[in-house]
CSV table of C-alpha atoms in Angstrom, one decimal:
chain,number,residue,atom,x,y,z
A,169,MET,CA,-24.0,-48.9,-36.9
A,170,LYS,CA,-26.2,-46.9,-39.9
A,171,GLU,CA,-29.2,-48.6,-38.0
A,172,ARG,CA,-28.0,-47.2,-34.8
A,173,ILE,CA,-27.7,-44.2,-35.9
A,174,ALA,CA,-31.0,-43.6,-37.5
A,175,ALA,CA,-32.5,-44.7,-34.7
A,176,LEU,CA,-30.9,-42.0,-32.3
A,177,LEU,CA,-31.8,-39.7,-34.2
A,178,ARG,CA,-35.7,-41.0,-34.3
A,179,GLU,CA,-35.3,-41.1,-30.7
A,180,GLY,CA,-34.4,-37.2,-30.6
A,181,GLN,CA,-36.5,-36.1,-33.0
A,182,ALA,CA,-39.3,-37.6,-30.8
A,183,ALA,CA,-37.8,-36.8,-27.2
A,184,ALA,CA,-37.9,-32.5,-29.0
A,185,ARG,CA,-41.5,-32.7,-30.3
A,186,ASN,CA,-42.2,-34.1,-27.3
A,187,GLY,CA,-40.5,-30.9,-25.5
A,188,GLU,CA,-37.8,-33.2,-23.9
A,189,LYS,CA,-34.6,-30.9,-24.7
A,190,SER,CA,-32.3,-32.4,-22.6
A,191,LYS,CA,-32.8,-35.6,-23.4
A,192,ALA,CA,-33.1,-34.7,-27.4
A,193,ARG,CA,-29.4,-33.4,-27.4
A,194,ARG,CA,-28.2,-36.6,-25.7
A,195,LYS,CA,-30.0,-38.3,-28.8
A,196,PHE,CA,-28.3,-36.1,-30.9
A,197,ARG,CA,-24.7,-35.3,-29.4
A,198,ALA,CA,-24.8,-39.7,-29.3
A,199,ALA,CA,-25.8,-40.0,-33.4
A,200,LEU,CA,-23.0,-37.2,-33.9
A,201,ALA,CA,-20.2,-39.1,-31.7
A,202,LEU,CA,-21.1,-42.2,-34.6
A,203,ASP,CA,-21.5,-39.4,-37.7
A,204,SER,CA,-19.8,-36.2,-36.9
A,205,THR,CA,-21.4,-35.5,-40.4
A,206,SER,CA,-25.1,-36.1,-40.1
A,207,THR,CA,-26.7,-33.0,-41.1
A,208,ILE,CA,-30.0,-33.8,-39.0
A,209,ALA,CA,-28.5,-34.3,-35.6
A,210,LEU,CA,-26.0,-30.6,-36.1
A,211,LEU,CA,-29.1,-28.8,-37.3
A,212,TRP,CA,-31.2,-30.6,-34.6
A,213,LEU,CA,-28.6,-29.0,-31.6
A,214,ALA,CA,-28.7,-26.3,-33.1
A,215,TRP,CA,-32.1,-25.5,-32.5
A,216,LEU,CA,-32.3,-26.7,-29.0
A,217,ASN,CA,-29.4,-25.0,-27.8
A,218,LYS,CA,-29.1,-22.1,-25.9
A,219,ASP,CA,-26.5,-20.6,-26.7
A,220,PRO,CA,-27.0,-17.9,-30.1
A,221,ARG,CA,-22.9,-19.0,-31.1
A,222,ALA,CA,-23.0,-22.7,-30.4
A,223,SER,CA,-26.1,-22.8,-32.8
A,224,LEU,CA,-23.8,-20.8,-35.7
A,225,ALA,CA,-21.2,-23.2,-34.9
A,226,TYR,CA,-23.4,-26.7,-35.0
A,227,ILE,CA,-25.1,-24.4,-38.7
A,228,THR,CA,-21.5,-23.2,-39.8
A,229,ARG,CA,-20.1,-27.1,-40.1
A,230,VAL,CA,-22.9,-27.9,-42.2
A,231,LEU,CA,-22.6,-25.4,-44.2
A,232,ALA,CA,-18.7,-26.1,-44.3
A,233,ARG,CA,-19.6,-29.3,-46.4
A,234,ASP,CA,-23.1,-28.5,-48.0
A,235,PRO,CA,-22.8,-24.7,-48.7
A,236,ASN,CA,-26.3,-25.1,-50.7
A,237,ASN,CA,-28.1,-27.0,-48.2
A,238,PRO,CA,-31.3,-25.1,-47.9
A,239,ARG,CA,-32.2,-26.5,-44.9
A,240,ALA,CA,-28.6,-24.5,-43.1
A,241,HIS,CA,-29.8,-21.4,-45.3
A,242,ALA,CA,-32.8,-20.9,-43.2
A,243,ALA,CA,-31.0,-22.2,-39.4
A,244,LEU,CA,-28.6,-19.4,-40.3
A,245,ARG,CA,-31.2,-17.3,-40.9
A,246,TRP,CA,-32.9,-18.0,-38.0
A,247,ALA,CA,-29.6,-18.3,-35.5
A,248,ARG,CA,-28.8,-14.6,-36.3
A,249,ARG,CA,-32.2,-13.1,-35.9
A,250,ARG,CA,-31.5,-14.4,-32.1
A,251,MET,CA,-28.3,-13.2,-32.0
A,252,LEU,CA,-29.5,-9.8,-33.3
A,253,SER,CA,-32.1,-10.0,-29.9
A,254,THR,CA,-29.7,-11.7,-27.4
A,255,PRO,CA,-28.7,-8.9,-25.1
A,256,ARG,CA,-25.1,-8.7,-24.4
A,257,ALA,CA,-23.8,-9.3,-21.4
A,258,PRO,CA,-21.9,-5.6,-19.8
A,259,SER,CA,-18.0,-4.8,-20.0
A,260,PRO,CA,-16.6,-5.4,-16.9
A,261,PRO,CA,-14.9,-1.6,-15.6
A,262,PRO,CA,-11.4,-1.3,-16.7
A,263,ALA,CA,-8.3,-1.9,-13.9
A,264,ALA,CA,-7.6,0.9,-11.8
A,265,PRO,CA,-3.7,2.5,-13.0
A,266,GLU,CA,-1.4,1.0,-10.1
A,267,PRO,CA,0.4,3.8,-8.6
A,268,HIS,CA,3.7,4.9,-9.3
A,269,ARG,CA,6.3,4.0,-7.0
A,270,TRP,CA,9.9,5.8,-6.9
A,271,PRO,CA,12.5,2.7,-6.4
A,272,GLY,CA,13.7,2.3,-3.0
A,273,TYR,CA,17.1,3.6,-3.7
A,274,LEU,CA,16.0,7.4,-5.2
A,275,ALA,CA,13.5,7.8,-2.0
A,276,VAL,CA,16.7,7.2,0.3
A,277,GLY,CA,18.6,9.6,-1.8
A,278,VAL,CA,16.0,12.5,-1.5
A,279,ILE,CA,15.5,12.4,2.1
A,280,LEU,CA,19.6,12.4,2.6
A,281,ILE,CA,19.6,15.6,0.1
A,282,ILE,CA,16.8,17.0,2.6
A,283,LEU,CA,18.4,16.3,5.8
A,284,THR,CA,21.5,18.0,4.7
A,285,VAL,CA,20.1,21.1,3.6
A,286,ILE,CA,18.5,21.5,6.9
A,287,ILE,CA,21.0,20.6,8.9
A,288,ALA,CA,23.5,23.2,7.4
A,289,SER,CA,20.4,26.0,7.6
A,290,VAL,CA,20.2,25.5,11.2
A,291,LEU,CA,24.3,26.0,11.7
A,292,ILE,CA,24.6,28.7,9.7
A,293,TRP,CA,21.6,31.0,11.5
A,294,SER,CA,23.4,29.9,14.7
A,295,LEU,CA,26.7,31.2,14.4
A,296,PRO,CA,27.1,34.4,17.1
A,297,ILE,CA,28.1,37.8,15.0
A,298,ASN,CA,31.0,39.2,15.9
A,299,THR,CA,30.1,43.3,15.7
A,300,PRO,CA,33.8,44.9,17.0
A,301,VAL,CA,35.4,43.2,13.5
A,302,LEU,CA,32.1,45.2,11.4
A,303,ALA,CA,32.7,48.3,13.5
A,304,ALA,CA,36.8,48.0,12.4
A,305,LEU,CA,35.9,47.4,9.1
A,306,ALA,CA,33.4,50.4,8.2
A,307,PRO,CA,35.0,54.0,7.6
A,308,THR,CA,34.9,56.5,10.0
A,309,LEU,CA,33.5,59.6,8.7
A,310,SER,CA,35.6,63.4,10.4
A,311,PRO,CA,33.7,66.2,11.3
A,312,THR,CA,34.6,69.3,9.3
A,313,ALA,CA,33.6,72.7,10.1
A,314,THR,CA,31.6,74.5,7.4
A,315,ALA,CA,28.6,76.7,6.9
A,316,THR,CA,25.1,75.8,7.6
A,317,ILE,CA,22.5,77.4,5.1
A,318,VAL,CA,19.4,77.1,6.0
A,319,PRO,CA,16.9,76.4,3.4
A,320,THR,CA,14.1,78.7,2.4
A,321,PRO,CA,11.5,77.1,1.8
A,322,THR,CA,9.6,77.9,-1.0
A,323,ASP,CA,6.0,77.2,-1.8
A,324,MET,CA,5.6,73.9,-4.0
A,325,PRO,CA,2.6,74.0,-6.7
A,326,SER,CA,-0.6,72.0,-5.8
A,327,PRO,CA,-0.9,69.6,-8.0
A,328,THR,CA,-3.4,70.4,-10.4
A,329,SER,CA,-6.2,67.8,-10.9
A,330,THR,CA,-6.4,66.3,-14.6
A,331,LEU,CA,-10.3,65.3,-15.9
A,332,THR,CA,-9.8,61.8,-17.5
A,333,PRO,CA,-12.4,62.0,-20.4
A,334,THR,CA,-15.4,60.0,-20.1
A,335,PRO,CA,-15.4,57.5,-22.9
A,336,THR,CA,-18.1,58.2,-25.9
A,337,PRO,CA,-20.5,55.6,-25.8
A,338,SER,CA,-20.9,54.1,-29.7
A,339,PRO,CA,-24.5,54.4,-31.5
A,340,THR,CA,-25.8,50.5,-30.8
A,341,SER,CA,-27.5,49.4,-34.2
A,342,SER,CA,-31.0,49.8,-33.6
A,343,PRO,CA,-33.1,45.6,-34.7
A,344,THR,CA,-33.7,45.4,-37.9
A,345,LYS,CA,-36.9,43.9,-38.5
A,346,THR,CA,-36.9,40.9,-40.7
A,347,PRO,CA,-40.4,40.7,-43.1
A,348,SER,CA,-42.3,37.4,-42.2
A,349,PRO,CA,-42.6,35.1,-45.6
A,350,THR,CA,-46.5,36.1,-47.4
A,351,PRO,CA,-47.6,32.6,-47.3
A,352,THR,CA,-48.0,31.7,-50.2
A,353,LEU,CA,-51.1,28.6,-51.3
A,354,THR,CA,-50.7,25.6,-51.6
A,355,PRO,CA,-51.7,23.8,-54.7
A,356,THR,CA,-54.1,20.7,-54.4
A,357,PRO,CA,-53.1,18.0,-55.8
A,358,ASN,CA,-55.6,16.8,-58.6
A,359,ILE,CA,-56.9,13.3,-57.8
A,360,LEU,CA,-56.4,11.0,-60.7
A,361,PRO,CA,-58.6,8.4,-61.0
A,362,THR,CA,-57.2,4.5,-60.3
A,363,ALA,CA,-57.3,2.0,-62.1
A,364,PRO,CA,-60.4,-0.6,-61.0
A,365,PRO,CA,-58.9,-3.7,-59.3
A,366,LEU,CA,-57.7,-6.8,-61.6
A,367,PRO,CA,-60.1,-9.6,-60.9
A,368,PRO,CA,-58.4,-12.7,-59.7
A,369,PRO,CA,-57.7,-15.2,-62.5
A,370,ALA,CA,-60.6,-17.2,-63.7
A,371,PRO,CA,-59.8,-21.2,-62.0
A,372,LEU,CA,-58.7,-24.2,-64.5
A,373,SER,CA,-61.2,-26.4,-65.0
A,374,PRO,CA,-60.2,-29.9,-66.1
A,375,SER,CA,-61.8,-29.3,-69.5
A,376,SER,CA,-59.3,-27.1,-71.0
A,377,VAL,CA,-56.3,-29.7,-69.8
A,378,HIS,CA,-55.5,-32.2,-72.7
A,379,GLY,CA,-54.2,-35.1,-72.5
A,380,ASN,CA,-52.7,-37.5,-69.3
A,381,VAL,CA,-50.9,-34.2,-67.9
A,382,ARG,CA,-50.3,-34.2,-64.2
A,383,TRP,CA,-51.8,-30.8,-62.0
A,384,ILE,CA,-52.9,-30.1,-58.9
A,385,ASP,CA,-55.6,-27.4,-58.3
A,386,ILE,CA,-56.4,-26.1,-55.2
A,387,ASP,CA,-59.8,-24.4,-53.9
A,388,LEU,CA,-59.3,-21.6,-50.9
A,389,THR,CA,-62.8,-21.4,-50.5
A,390,GLN,CA,-63.6,-25.0,-49.8
A,391,GLN,CA,-59.5,-25.7,-48.5
A,392,ARG,CA,-59.3,-28.4,-50.6
A,393,LEU,CA,-56.8,-29.6,-52.8
A,394,THR,CA,-57.4,-32.3,-55.9
A,395,ALA,CA,-54.7,-34.2,-58.2
A,396,TYR,CA,-55.8,-34.1,-61.4
A,397,GLU,CA,-54.1,-36.3,-64.8
A,398,GLY,CA,-55.7,-34.6,-67.6
A,399,GLN,CA,-59.4,-34.3,-66.9
A,400,THR,CA,-59.3,-37.2,-64.6
A,401,LEU,CA,-59.8,-36.9,-60.9
A,402,VAL,CA,-56.7,-38.7,-58.9
A,403,ARG,CA,-57.4,-37.8,-55.7
A,404,ALA,CA,-58.8,-35.2,-53.4
A,405,VAL,CA,-58.3,-34.3,-50.0
A,406,ALA,CA,-58.7,-31.5,-47.4
A,407,VAL,CA,-56.1,-28.8,-46.5
A,408,SER,CA,-55.5,-25.7,-44.2
A,409,THR,CA,-53.9,-22.8,-46.3
A,410,GLY,CA,-53.1,-19.1,-45.2
A,411,LEU,CA,-55.3,-17.5,-42.6
A,412,PRO,CA,-56.6,-14.0,-43.7
A,413,TYR,CA,-53.3,-11.6,-42.6
A,414,THR,CA,-51.1,-14.5,-44.5
A,415,PRO,CA,-53.1,-15.4,-47.1
A,416,THR,CA,-52.4,-17.9,-49.9
A,417,PRO,CA,-50.5,-16.6,-53.4
A,418,ILE,CA,-53.4,-17.0,-56.1
A,419,GLY,CA,-52.5,-17.9,-59.5
A,420,GLN,CA,-50.9,-20.9,-61.5
A,421,PHE,CA,-47.2,-21.4,-60.6
A,422,ARG,CA,-44.8,-24.6,-61.1
A,423,ILE,CA,-43.3,-26.8,-58.7
A,424,TRP,CA,-39.5,-25.6,-58.6
A,425,THR,CA,-38.1,-28.1,-55.9
A,426,LYS,CA,-38.6,-30.8,-53.7
A,427,LEU,CA,-37.3,-31.5,-50.2
A,428,ARG,CA,-37.9,-34.7,-48.4
A,429,TYR,CA,-37.3,-32.7,-45.2
A,430,ASP,CA,-36.8,-28.9,-44.6
A,431,ASP,CA,-36.7,-26.2,-41.9
A,432,MET,CA,-39.6,-23.5,-42.4
A,433,SER,CA,-38.9,-20.6,-39.9
A,434,GLY,CA,-40.9,-17.1,-39.8
A,435,PRO,CA,-41.0,-14.0,-37.3
A,436,SER,CA,-43.1,-16.1,-34.7
A,437,TYR,CA,-42.1,-19.5,-35.4
A,438,TYR,CA,-39.8,-22.4,-36.1
A,439,LEU,CA,-40.5,-25.5,-37.8
A,440,PRO,CA,-37.7,-28.4,-37.7
A,441,ASN,CA,-38.1,-31.3,-40.6
A,442,VAL,CA,-41.0,-30.2,-41.9
A,443,PRO,CA,-41.6,-33.4,-44.0
A,444,TYR,CA,-42.4,-33.9,-48.1
A,445,VAL,CA,-42.2,-30.1,-49.2
A,446,MET,CA,-42.6,-28.9,-52.4
A,447,TYR,CA,-42.0,-25.4,-53.5
A,448,PHE,CA,-44.2,-23.8,-56.0
A,449,TYR,CA,-43.8,-19.9,-55.6
A,450,ARG,CA,-41.0,-18.3,-53.3
A,451,GLY,CA,-40.9,-19.5,-49.8
A,452,TYR,CA,-44.6,-21.2,-50.6
A,453,GLY,CA,-44.9,-24.4,-50.8
A,454,LEU,CA,-47.2,-27.7,-50.1
A,455,HIS,CA,-45.9,-30.1,-47.4
A,456,GLY,CA,-47.0,-32.2,-44.4
A,457,THR,CA,-47.6,-30.9,-41.3
A,458,TYR,CA,-47.3,-32.6,-37.5
A,459,TRP,CA,-48.4,-29.9,-35.0
A,460,HIS,CA,-52.1,-29.4,-36.1
A,461,SER,CA,-54.6,-31.9,-37.6
A,462,ASN,CA,-57.6,-29.0,-38.4
A,463,PHE,CA,-57.3,-29.9,-41.7
A,464,GLY,CA,-60.4,-27.9,-43.7
A,465,HIS,CA,-59.8,-24.7,-41.5
A,466,PRO,CA,-57.2,-21.9,-42.6
A,467,MET,CA,-54.5,-22.6,-40.6
A,468,SER,CA,-50.9,-21.5,-42.4
A,469,HIS,CA,-48.4,-18.8,-42.8
A,470,GLY,CA,-49.2,-18.9,-46.9
A,471,CYS,CA,-48.5,-22.9,-47.5
A,472,VAL,CA,-50.5,-25.3,-48.2
A,473,ASN,CA,-50.8,-28.0,-45.1
A,474,LEU,CA,-51.6,-31.5,-45.7
A,475,PHE,CA,-52.0,-34.6,-44.1
A,476,THR,CA,-48.6,-35.8,-44.1
A,477,PRO,CA,-49.6,-38.9,-45.7
A,478,ASP,CA,-51.3,-37.1,-48.1
A,479,ALA,CA,-48.5,-35.2,-48.5
A,480,GLU,CA,-46.6,-38.1,-48.9
A,481,TRP,CA,-48.7,-39.5,-51.5
A,482,LEU,CA,-48.6,-35.7,-53.6
A,483,PHE,CA,-44.3,-36.2,-53.3
A,484,ASN,CA,-44.0,-39.2,-54.6
A,485,TRP,CA,-46.8,-38.5,-57.7
A,486,ALA,CA,-45.5,-34.7,-58.6
A,487,SER,CA,-42.5,-33.4,-60.4
A,488,ILE,CA,-41.0,-30.5,-60.8
A,489,GLY,CA,-42.3,-28.4,-63.0
A,490,THR,CA,-46.0,-29.7,-61.9
A,491,LEU,CA,-48.4,-27.1,-62.3
A,492,VAL,CA,-50.5,-25.7,-59.2
A,493,ASN,CA,-52.8,-23.9,-59.5
A,494,ILE,CA,-55.1,-22.0,-56.8
A,495,HIS,CA,-58.1,-20.0,-57.1
A,496,TYR,CA,-60.8,-18.7,-54.5
């Protein structure tokens, strides 16, 4: 069973590095069917999956079992950046509300009421008016002989026109001129003399090391790594260090962790399963390289790239706490 899983993982990694993503996914899923806790299969499927949410699901399964897995945390940061850069699909427009419908019995009742009112109005207006009855009921006035007084017309006073007072315009306030600010002279900052830049640390020479302590020397000018035991040269190999815009840090450091494999990512790259990684300062490390073979020339984002067999030898030779001396 273990041999079958290991073979599937090797075949999947080879297919992924050759660009055969569909074949690689089949191999890793087959391995995952045999071992549902395979970290390598889960992280590779996370990288190969086109859906960022599915990638996060695979990575979460690894972190649920191993919360401190550095490869899973690196993959998690990569997946989150990928999800933020993926445009979201537009949400569907809200459904139009259904029109309000009256119940059937209410509509019938309203129609019947309207018809009843119309019929009653027609019947009332169509009835004939009985004139004799109305005349009999009206009182009759009998004429009485009275003297008729003819009124004498009197002069009516003609209306006198009344003057309507015209509203007095209120005085408008005159705009007050706002005094413009008086320009003040801006004091010119005194230019303080800057301290001269510190010289780079002096390279550590083998003669200054006593005993048989193991240490690593990296010459950025020569692009060469040398392994020493005290003053004795043990092995020297060509390397590729940081490019000018992503330089390798200079100084004396100590290896603080070793990983047989690790995933590395940055703004423009993602490299899964980098072999024989030894970190010596933050995210800077010495490691094997499968994506180029141009050793002896700067090629990296700041790490020290080694030919993978050289990286394997150095990984087995050095230990956590080994001194790494980097200089020009």
